[in-house]
Amino acid sequence: MLARAFDDDPVARWACPRDALRRRMLERFHAARDCQMLRAGEIWMSAGGESAAVWAAPERWRSSPADDLRFTRAMLHPRLLRRTPLVGYGLFGVERRHPPKPPHWYLATVGTEPAAQGRGLGTAVLAPVLEECDRDGVGAYLESSKERNVDYYARFGFRVTEEVRLPRGPRMWLMWRDAR
């Protein structure tokens, strides 16, 4: 589902410009990311599996060298090898901008099946951790890869803290939410 949700994503298209290869690359990437987040946080899904929010708990968002290797393997295809250093440099550059303090929940991924978008499923899977943030007085952080989603996240209290352009690629918006 997440591979389908991110098929039109500007960063996914930059990382894998070949339409025929992108879905498989995204499946491998999200499998690696979900394994990391299952160890580090929580994954909330809608009842029918059409939407998911993938969160890292406070101070558990950093990827390990083994995680980084899994993410790199997601790009392993003869037609993508030339892009791998550029993509790795860009994405690790975004990760270096991730605020180390204060402790916060990290929204690594949220996605909804394209045919199910607009039904409130994304809001439903975000709500449990955002409520926990507010209850515990803890902030939240995310990186948006679509400009149109900046306003969506702003509805939940996120604000842009920095805009980053990937090397020879699209922009991303780094966003922070204070506890309410």
Short mmCIF file of C-alpha atoms in Angstrom, two decimals:
data_model
loop_
_atom_site.label_atom_id
_atom_site.label_comp_id
_atom_site.label_asym_id
_atom_site.label_seq_id
_atom_site.Cartn_x
_atom_site.Cartn_y
_atom_site.Cartn_z
CA MET A 1 0.00 0.00 0.00
CA LEU A 2 2.77 2.49 0.88
CA ALA A 3 4.53 1.77 -2.42
CA ARG A 4 1.32 2.68 -4.27
CA ALA A 5 0.75 5.73 -2.07
CA PHE A 6 4.23 7.07 -2.85
CA ASP A 7 4.40 6.18 -6.55
CA ASP A 8 3.72 9.82 -7.54
CA ASP A 9 5.92 11.28 -4.80
CA PRO A 10 8.52 13.79 -6.12
CA VAL A 11 11.32 12.29 -4.01
CA ALA A 12 10.44 8.75 -5.12
CA ARG A 13 10.45 9.91 -8.75
CA TRP A 14 13.80 11.63 -8.22
CA ALA A 15 15.29 8.54 -6.56
CA CYS A 16 13.86 6.21 -9.21
CA PRO A 17 12.89 8.06 -12.40
CA ARG A 18 12.04 4.82 -14.21
CA ASP A 19 8.33 4.15 -13.78
CA ALA A 20 8.75 0.42 -14.39
CA LEU A 21 11.22 0.07 -11.49
CA ARG A 22 9.75 2.50 -8.95
CA ARG A 23 7.07 0.28 -7.38
CA ARG A 24 9.53 -2.52 -6.58
CA MET A 25 12.11 -0.05 -5.25
CA LEU A 26 9.45 1.55 -3.04
CA GLU A 27 8.30 -1.86 -1.78
CA ARG A 28 11.86 -2.69 -0.72
CA PHE A 29 12.43 0.76 0.80
CA HIS A 30 9.21 0.70 2.84
CA ALA A 31 9.87 -2.87 3.98
CA ALA A 32 13.27 -1.73 5.32
CA ARG A 33 11.79 1.44 6.88
CA ASP A 34 8.93 -0.48 8.51
CA CYS A 35 11.36 -3.01 10.04
CA GLN A 36 13.37 -0.12 11.48
CA MET A 37 10.26 1.61 12.85
CA LEU A 38 8.82 -1.57 14.36
CA ARG A 39 11.94 -1.67 16.53
CA ALA A 40 11.94 2.08 17.16
CA GLY A 41 8.33 3.13 17.44
CA GLU A 42 4.85 2.42 16.25
CA ILE A 43 2.91 1.79 13.06
CA TRP A 44 -0.76 2.77 13.07
CA MET A 45 -2.99 1.42 10.29
CA SER A 46 -6.60 1.89 9.31
CA ALA A 47 -8.84 -1.13 9.89
CA GLY A 48 -8.80 -2.11 6.22
CA GLY A 49 -5.08 -1.42 5.74
CA GLU A 50 -5.67 1.48 3.32
CA SER A 51 -3.66 3.97 5.38
CA ALA A 52 -0.66 3.86 7.70
CA ALA A 53 1.39 6.23 9.86
CA VAL A 54 4.91 5.04 10.69
CA TRP A 55 6.40 6.71 13.78
CA ALA A 56 9.70 6.56 15.68
CA ALA A 57 9.49 7.14 19.42
CA PRO A 58 11.47 9.96 21.04
CA GLU A 59 15.24 9.53 20.67
CA ARG A 60 14.81 6.35 18.59
CA TRP A 61 14.61 7.84 15.08
CA ARG A 62 18.24 7.41 14.00
CA SER A 63 18.88 4.64 11.51
CA SER A 64 21.59 2.11 12.24
CA PRO A 65 24.32 1.18 9.75
CA ALA A 66 22.36 -2.04 9.12
CA ASP A 67 19.23 0.03 8.37
CA ASP A 68 21.23 2.26 6.02
CA LEU A 69 22.48 -0.83 4.20
CA ARG A 70 18.88 -2.07 3.79
CA PHE A 71 17.83 1.33 2.41
CA THR A 72 20.74 1.23 -0.04
CA ARG A 73 19.80 -2.29 -1.13
CA ALA A 74 16.35 -0.96 -2.03
CA MET A 75 18.06 0.98 -4.83
CA LEU A 76 20.06 -1.98 -6.10
CA HIS A 77 19.12 -2.43 -9.71
CA PRO A 78 21.54 -2.14 -12.63
CA ARG A 79 19.53 0.77 -14.05
CA LEU A 80 19.61 2.67 -10.74
CA LEU A 81 23.21 2.14 -9.64
CA ARG A 82 24.44 5.42 -11.15
CA ARG A 83 21.84 7.33 -9.07
CA THR A 84 22.58 5.58 -5.78
CA PRO A 85 25.39 7.94 -4.62
CA LEU A 86 23.33 11.05 -5.48
CA VAL A 87 20.21 9.70 -3.75
CA GLY A 88 22.18 8.54 -0.71
CA TYR A 89 23.94 11.90 -0.41
CA GLY A 90 20.64 13.77 -0.66
CA LEU A 91 18.67 11.64 1.77
CA PHE A 92 21.46 11.43 4.33
CA GLY A 93 21.74 15.22 4.04
CA VAL A 94 18.08 15.52 5.02
CA GLU A 95 18.63 13.13 7.92
CA ARG A 96 21.56 15.26 9.14
CA ARG A 97 19.10 18.18 9.47
CA HIS A 98 16.81 16.15 11.72
CA PRO A 99 16.76 18.02 15.06
CA PRO A 100 18.52 15.95 17.75
CA LYS A 101 16.75 17.80 20.61
CA PRO A 102 14.31 18.16 22.21
CA PRO A 103 13.04 14.59 22.35
CA HIS A 104 10.17 14.18 19.87
CA TRP A 105 8.12 11.68 17.90
CA TYR A 106 9.27 11.36 14.29
CA LEU A 107 6.65 10.77 11.61
CA ALA A 108 8.77 8.78 9.18
CA THR A 109 5.92 7.96 6.78
CA VAL A 110 2.23 8.46 6.37
CA GLY A 111 0.45 7.21 3.30
CA THR A 112 -2.98 6.26 2.06
CA GLU A 113 -4.00 4.04 -0.82
CA PRO A 114 -4.63 6.45 -3.72
CA ALA A 115 -8.23 5.24 -4.24
CA ALA A 116 -8.98 5.79 -0.52
CA GLN A 117 -7.53 9.29 -0.18
CA GLY A 118 -9.80 12.09 1.00
CA ARG A 119 -11.79 9.91 3.42
CA GLY A 120 -10.07 10.96 6.66
CA LEU A 121 -8.00 7.79 6.97
CA GLY A 122 -4.70 9.69 7.18
CA THR A 123 -6.10 11.86 9.95
CA ALA A 124 -7.28 8.76 11.81
CA VAL A 125 -3.87 7.06 11.73
CA LEU A 126 -2.05 10.24 12.78
CA ALA A 127 -4.35 11.00 15.71
CA PRO A 128 -3.16 8.43 18.30
CA VAL A 129 0.46 9.58 18.40
CA LEU A 130 -0.42 13.28 18.12
CA GLU A 131 -2.75 12.84 21.11
CA GLU A 132 0.11 11.16 22.98
CA CYS A 133 2.39 14.08 22.07
CA ASP A 134 -0.10 16.54 23.51
CA ARG A 135 -0.75 14.49 26.64
CA ASP A 136 2.98 14.04 27.34
CA GLY A 137 4.12 17.51 26.23
CA VAL A 138 6.35 16.13 23.46
CA GLY A 139 6.88 17.63 20.00
CA ALA A 140 6.74 15.89 16.63
CA TYR A 141 8.83 16.20 13.47
CA LEU A 142 8.42 15.18 9.83
CA GLU A 143 9.79 15.83 6.35
CA SER A 144 7.19 16.52 3.67
CA SER A 145 8.12 15.62 0.12
CA LYS A 146 5.03 17.23 -1.44
CA GLU A 147 4.37 20.94 -1.23
CA ARG A 148 0.60 20.35 -1.26
CA ASN A 149 0.95 18.33 1.97
CA VAL A 150 2.46 21.28 3.87
CA ASP A 151 -1.03 22.75 4.39
CA TYR A 152 -2.37 19.31 5.34
CA TYR A 153 0.23 18.94 8.10
CA ALA A 154 -0.32 22.55 9.20
CA ARG A 155 -3.90 21.55 10.13
CA PHE A 156 -2.35 19.34 12.82
CA GLY A 157 -0.07 22.12 14.10
CA PHE A 158 3.10 21.40 12.10
CA ARG A 159 5.03 24.38 10.77
CA VAL A 160 7.85 24.52 8.23
CA THR A 161 11.23 25.03 9.89
CA GLU A 162 13.38 24.63 6.80
CA GLU A 163 13.06 24.04 3.08
CA VAL A 164 15.69 21.78 1.52
CA ARG A 165 16.43 21.08 -2.13
CA LEU A 166 17.81 17.63 -2.88
CA PRO A 167 20.83 17.57 -5.22
CA ARG A 168 19.52 17.95 -8.78
CA GLY A 169 16.12 17.12 -7.33
CA PRO A 170 12.91 18.31 -5.68
CA ARG A 171 12.36 20.35 -2.55
CA MET A 172 11.42 18.96 0.85
CA TRP A 173 9.86 20.76 3.80
CA LEU A 174 11.11 19.98 7.30
CA MET A 175 8.29 20.50 9.79
CA TRP A 176 7.96 20.68 13.55
CA ARG A 177 4.91 20.48 15.81
CA ASP A 178 4.95 21.66 19.41
CA ALA A 179 2.75 19.81 21.86
CA ARG A 180 -0.61 21.50 22.33
#
